[in-house]
XYZ file of C-alpha atoms in Angstrom:
384
model
C 11.251 -35.451 -3.783
C 9.214 -33.416 -6.279
C 11.087 -31.591 -9.041
C 10.132 -28.022 -8.232
C 12.299 -26.668 -11.060
C 9.583 -27.706 -13.538
C 6.782 -25.749 -11.854
C 5.127 -22.901 -13.718
C 4.405 -19.796 -11.633
C 1.745 -17.173 -12.260
C 2.838 -13.818 -13.628
C -0.032 -11.648 -12.404
C 1.527 -8.552 -13.945
C 1.304 -10.212 -17.341
C -2.296 -11.233 -16.586
C -3.214 -7.552 -16.195
C -1.394 -6.558 -19.390
C 2.107 -5.530 -18.311
C 4.900 -6.365 -20.760
C 7.833 -8.593 -19.882
C 10.130 -5.637 -20.588
C 8.281 -3.349 -18.187
C 8.199 -6.003 -15.468
C 11.922 -6.643 -15.836
C 12.671 -2.926 -15.678
C 10.550 -2.451 -12.549
C 12.300 -5.327 -10.756
C 15.762 -4.117 -11.791
C 15.057 -0.587 -10.578
C 13.662 -1.824 -7.258
C 16.607 -4.146 -6.632
C 19.071 -1.383 -7.497
C 17.375 0.971 -5.042
C 17.082 -1.626 -2.267
C 20.613 -3.016 -2.470
C 22.846 -0.364 -4.009
C 21.362 3.162 -4.068
C 23.527 5.540 -2.050
C 20.568 7.242 -0.324
C 17.679 4.775 -0.255
C 19.344 1.395 0.136
C 18.457 -1.041 2.908
C 21.413 -3.400 2.327
C 24.972 -2.369 3.265
C 28.319 -4.108 2.772
C 30.291 -4.556 5.983
C 34.005 -5.111 5.539
C 35.436 -7.526 3.023
C 32.914 -10.340 3.239
C 29.834 -9.402 5.297
C 26.722 -7.283 4.904
C 23.518 -6.372 6.728
C 20.060 -4.942 6.178
C 19.208 -1.902 8.279
C 15.833 -1.253 9.830
C 15.924 2.433 8.959
C 13.163 3.278 11.419
C 15.076 1.838 14.363
C 18.688 2.036 13.135
C 19.410 -1.613 13.812
C 19.689 -4.953 12.021
C 16.961 -7.496 12.759
C 16.647 -11.197 12.064
C 13.421 -10.330 10.221
C 15.272 -8.126 7.713
C 18.414 -10.258 7.528
C 16.444 -13.394 6.713
C 14.242 -11.448 4.280
C 17.388 -10.227 2.555
C 18.675 -13.777 2.201
C 15.362 -14.896 0.711
C 15.451 -12.029 -1.774
C 19.033 -12.860 -2.720
C 18.399 -16.548 -3.386
C 15.352 -15.673 -5.496
C 17.393 -13.084 -7.442
C 20.492 -15.330 -7.780
C 22.682 -12.940 -5.779
C 25.010 -15.413 -4.072
C 27.662 -12.915 -2.972
C 25.173 -10.754 -1.101
C 23.476 -13.857 0.337
C 26.762 -15.116 1.761
C 27.647 -11.698 3.145
C 24.319 -11.393 4.973
C 24.496 -14.942 6.302
C 28.058 -14.489 7.591
C 27.051 -11.263 9.376
C 24.090 -13.037 10.977
C 26.205 -15.996 12.122
C 29.017 -13.741 13.341
C 26.976 -11.235 15.333
C 23.427 -12.544 15.836
C 23.930 -16.239 16.495
C 23.888 -17.252 20.168
C 26.085 -20.209 21.153
C 25.468 -19.834 24.878
C 22.725 -19.824 27.490
C 19.073 -20.731 27.208
C 18.852 -19.353 23.647
C 21.804 -21.335 22.310
C 21.123 -22.189 18.668
C 18.901 -19.141 18.096
C 19.667 -15.669 16.738
C 19.398 -12.393 18.685
C 16.502 -10.578 17.045
C 18.180 -7.139 17.090
C 21.765 -5.966 16.783
C 23.323 -2.551 16.304
C 24.740 -2.070 12.832
C 28.238 -2.527 14.282
C 27.204 -6.030 15.384
C 26.650 -5.426 19.096
C 23.602 -7.342 20.347
C 20.667 -5.209 21.438
C 18.796 -8.256 22.729
C 19.517 -11.756 23.959
C 16.269 -13.269 22.711
C 15.078 -14.428 19.267
C 12.042 -13.754 17.067
C 10.822 -16.954 15.386
C 9.964 -15.362 12.028
C 13.687 -14.810 11.552
C 14.576 -18.445 12.180
C 11.943 -19.806 9.790
C 13.043 -17.458 6.989
C 16.730 -18.213 7.652
C 16.044 -21.944 7.341
C 13.969 -21.667 4.173
C 16.449 -19.355 2.455
C 19.313 -21.695 3.361
C 17.535 -24.734 1.919
C 16.886 -22.839 -1.298
C 20.533 -21.724 -1.426
C 21.646 -25.331 -1.050
C 19.459 -26.420 -3.936
C 20.241 -23.471 -6.203
C 23.976 -23.117 -5.628
C 25.090 -26.244 -3.803
C 26.503 -26.588 -0.301
C 29.878 -25.145 0.605
C 31.977 -25.635 3.714
C 31.587 -24.467 7.282
C 28.724 -22.018 7.710
C 28.142 -22.202 3.961
C 27.050 -25.821 4.154
C 23.602 -24.356 3.757
C 21.468 -27.458 4.139
C 23.125 -28.508 7.405
C 22.756 -25.002 8.798
C 19.048 -24.999 7.895
C 18.429 -28.367 9.510
C 20.283 -27.352 12.667
C 18.184 -24.188 12.998
C 14.986 -26.209 12.710
C 16.240 -28.784 15.205
C 16.826 -26.023 17.757
C 13.390 -24.536 17.034
C 11.684 -27.833 17.897
C 13.828 -29.458 20.545
C 14.928 -26.744 22.953
C 13.880 -27.716 26.462
C 13.904 -31.467 25.755
C 16.025 -33.969 27.691
C 17.414 -31.374 30.041
C 18.367 -28.972 27.260
C 18.071 -25.314 28.294
C 15.558 -22.952 26.782
C 12.174 -23.288 25.108
C 11.059 -24.268 21.588
C 9.684 -21.843 19.001
C 6.718 -24.067 18.187
C 4.103 -25.359 20.594
C 4.704 -29.096 20.332
C 1.107 -29.929 21.289
C -0.791 -27.836 18.712
C 2.120 -27.398 16.241
C 1.681 -23.613 16.078
C 4.567 -21.156 15.886
C 4.962 -18.914 18.943
C 5.490 -15.169 19.101
C 8.622 -15.838 21.178
C 9.907 -19.171 22.509
C 7.781 -20.641 25.257
C 5.061 -17.970 25.227
C 1.321 -18.863 25.310
C 0.291 -17.073 22.102
C 1.145 -16.736 18.423
C 1.472 -14.157 15.656
C -0.699 -14.916 12.590
C 1.840 -13.357 10.222
C 4.447 -15.895 11.387
C 2.335 -18.815 10.086
C 3.971 -20.031 6.858
C 2.425 -23.400 5.928
C 4.088 -23.272 2.508
C 7.479 -23.258 4.261
C 6.511 -26.086 6.596
C 5.509 -28.304 3.661
C 9.097 -28.025 2.446
C 10.603 -28.437 5.908
C 8.655 -31.723 5.996
C 10.731 -32.832 3.001
C 14.153 -31.425 3.892
C 14.525 -31.178 7.700
C 16.238 -33.917 9.707
C 14.199 -37.049 9.084
C 12.951 -37.421 12.647
C 11.471 -33.894 12.517
C 9.614 -34.222 9.213
C 6.286 -35.521 10.577
C 6.056 -32.512 12.884
C 6.504 -30.064 10.008
C 3.730 -31.711 8.034
C 1.512 -31.405 11.081
C 2.545 -27.749 11.441
C 1.522 -27.008 7.836
C -1.949 -28.432 8.474
C -2.249 -26.678 11.833
C -1.283 -23.293 10.398
C -3.808 -23.516 7.583
C -6.531 -24.401 10.069
C -5.429 -21.550 12.321
C -5.500 -18.983 9.508
C -9.130 -19.827 8.801
C -10.065 -18.767 12.327
C -7.590 -15.873 12.660
C -8.909 -14.022 9.581
C -12.238 -12.379 10.380
C -15.177 -14.096 8.689
C -16.460 -10.827 7.200
C -13.498 -8.446 6.818
C -10.646 -10.946 6.343
C -8.555 -8.872 8.763
C -6.370 -10.597 11.359
C -4.728 -9.394 14.573
C -1.031 -8.879 15.127
C -1.006 -11.281 18.100
C -3.559 -14.057 18.571
C -4.525 -16.858 20.904
C -4.122 -20.372 19.546
C -7.820 -20.452 18.635
C -7.322 -17.453 16.342
C -9.019 -14.884 18.574
C -7.193 -11.565 19.049
C -4.983 -11.068 22.072
C -6.658 -8.689 24.504
C -3.725 -8.410 26.891
C -1.841 -5.117 26.983
C 1.927 -5.544 26.729
C 4.504 -2.980 27.953
C 5.137 -2.177 24.280
C 1.448 -1.793 23.361
C -1.756 -3.617 22.438
C -1.495 -5.997 19.507
C -4.970 -7.457 19.094
C -5.800 -5.291 16.073
C -5.029 -5.164 12.364
C -1.798 -3.178 12.152
C 1.742 -3.447 10.825
C 2.726 -7.058 11.632
C -0.687 -8.301 10.554
C -0.359 -7.079 6.970
C 1.948 -9.968 6.065
C -0.690 -12.625 6.645
C -2.561 -11.932 3.383
C 0.693 -12.062 1.415
C 1.604 -15.366 3.060
C -1.788 -16.826 2.135
C -1.231 -15.750 -1.461
C 2.145 -17.491 -1.610
C 0.723 -20.632 0.012
C -1.961 -20.684 -2.694
C 0.667 -20.332 -5.409
C 3.046 -22.953 -4.057
C 0.704 -25.651 -2.762
C -2.954 -24.891 -3.537
C -4.103 -26.663 -0.346
C -7.110 -24.597 0.640
C -8.559 -25.158 4.118
C -10.803 -22.106 3.652
C -8.044 -19.532 4.274
C -7.676 -18.675 0.577
C -10.944 -16.709 0.801
C -9.561 -14.223 3.358
C -7.688 -11.946 0.906
C -10.796 -11.315 -1.189
C -12.774 -10.477 1.950
C -10.057 -7.992 2.860
C -10.105 -6.397 -0.581
C -13.879 -6.014 -0.383
C -13.631 -4.571 3.115
C -11.349 -1.830 1.855
C -13.867 -1.278 -0.983
C -11.043 -1.055 -3.523
C -10.438 2.396 -2.079
C -6.899 3.476 -1.268
C -8.264 6.096 1.102
C -9.317 3.248 3.408
C -5.644 2.297 3.841
C -5.200 4.963 6.478
C -5.341 3.652 10.040
C -5.358 0.795 12.511
C -8.512 -1.347 12.581
C -10.127 -3.787 14.917
C -10.471 -7.031 13.007
C -14.229 -6.459 12.668
C -13.392 -3.351 10.621
C -13.864 -0.679 13.270
C -11.398 2.130 12.473
C -9.161 3.382 15.286
C -7.311 6.638 15.777
C -3.753 5.417 15.164
C -2.686 6.270 11.590
C -1.110 3.635 9.377
C 2.699 3.475 9.681
C 3.348 1.408 6.559
C 0.846 2.213 3.797
C 3.056 0.824 1.018
C 3.524 -2.378 3.007
C -0.237 -2.790 3.288
C -0.839 -2.151 -0.414
C 1.997 -4.538 -1.301
C 0.696 -7.416 0.803
C -2.885 -7.026 -0.399
C -1.634 -7.030 -3.978
C 0.471 -10.164 -3.353
C -2.576 -11.918 -1.926
C -4.056 -11.837 -5.443
C -2.224 -15.156 -5.899
C -5.079 -16.724 -3.907
C -7.651 -15.429 -6.429
C -7.921 -17.284 -9.775
C -7.397 -15.308 -12.967
C -10.535 -14.477 -14.918
C -11.413 -12.171 -17.809
C -15.096 -12.046 -16.874
C -16.722 -8.784 -15.855
C -17.670 -8.764 -12.200
C -15.271 -11.579 -11.329
C -13.269 -11.752 -8.122
C -10.133 -11.170 -10.175
C -11.538 -7.868 -11.418
C -11.497 -6.678 -7.806
C -7.995 -8.034 -7.249
C -6.520 -6.508 -10.390
C -7.283 -3.010 -9.061
C -4.989 -3.673 -6.124
C -2.277 -4.996 -8.428
C -2.597 -1.873 -10.591
C -2.399 0.356 -7.523
C 0.655 -1.518 -6.338
C 2.248 -1.253 -9.792
C 1.858 2.528 -9.734
C 3.224 3.010 -6.213
C 6.863 4.179 -5.912
C 9.167 2.664 -3.333
C 9.106 4.454 -0.019
C 11.769 6.974 0.931
C 12.765 8.280 4.340
C 13.236 6.765 7.763
C 10.326 4.315 7.681
C 11.185 2.779 4.300
C 12.686 -0.517 5.540
C 9.537 -2.549 6.285
C 7.521 -1.130 3.399
C 10.234 -1.741 0.839
C 10.897 -5.288 2.063
C 7.226 -6.130 1.522
C 7.319 -4.258 -1.802
C 10.219 -6.397 -3.099
C 8.504 -9.625 -2.043
C 5.296 -8.567 -3.797
C 7.225 -7.698 -6.960
C 8.833 -11.140 -6.967
C 5.611 -12.993 -6.161
C 3.411 -11.173 -8.690
C 5.979 -11.633 -11.463
C 6.321 -15.381 -10.837
C 9.821 -15.046 -9.386
C 9.207 -16.026 -5.763
C 9.836 -19.718 -6.283
C 10.599 -23.022 -4.647
C 14.217 -23.974 -5.251
């Protein structure tokens, strides 16, 4: 196994002239606001030994946010908060019954009552990755805190549901190795594709599952090439397995355009570039996106078709979009030359640097993406 502790990570903030002191102060202030501020926090303690992250726009706790919180905590060396979040998730979200046994209910009320009996696969993949990192950074404990076993069991459920008479459906299509929007469905979500996670699952999952995860990493990189528009770099929220946007209308809306979920894809490509540098052609998408927006914050205003056609629906998460575009700079090599690609990217990093964290009811998603961008652009979103 490679020694990831010896890797050197880019500090893009330093590349654009920010001091170590200023970067440290910005991270400290953001973490204080996110975890501890009385008015603007997302994280909350629950009783003596649990905690949760609240989706402040929907007044619930979601596997997306819970697993994001665990990833933030392991990157920031916050073991107590990590364990609190994980215990809350296992206590209230984990399903040990029915066709979704082994998965986590994607939404719960903040008192722990399940709002749903189905999972969302982005939660499971982030849970597993955060747990592996916790195992390597802090060591395994006992019971639910035997992090590495918990991670491997999650991934086993994700792949093997429905096999040998087992109830339920897997979270990955076993034929094309692509992650699904929900278990068993015939389409995917581009922002769920995390090839940089799958490379590590191929090292640390149960041995019999490792070849699949390597195949999934390759499949996701190939998919991202087709999902990101060849001119704009934009991708849809939901996509067919060939990367084309979903045209089906769902009861909860149409998701074939570039809107909230889709923002994360550029950030994921940036982190894949930083961690593994295996470019199938998808590393070019963030720069296309930056050029589409013409380095103009006024363009970050609405929903778009992936060909760049603006639509009437206004943007819900402007800070989230700016954050993810800034994080995608990791896919663009540093350069001091005038007219370089990095000169375009640095404008987005500067804009991100100057943006305050979001306040109010919609702050949850934006500020999650903001924290991840802060960590990634400062070289602190690492493999453990």
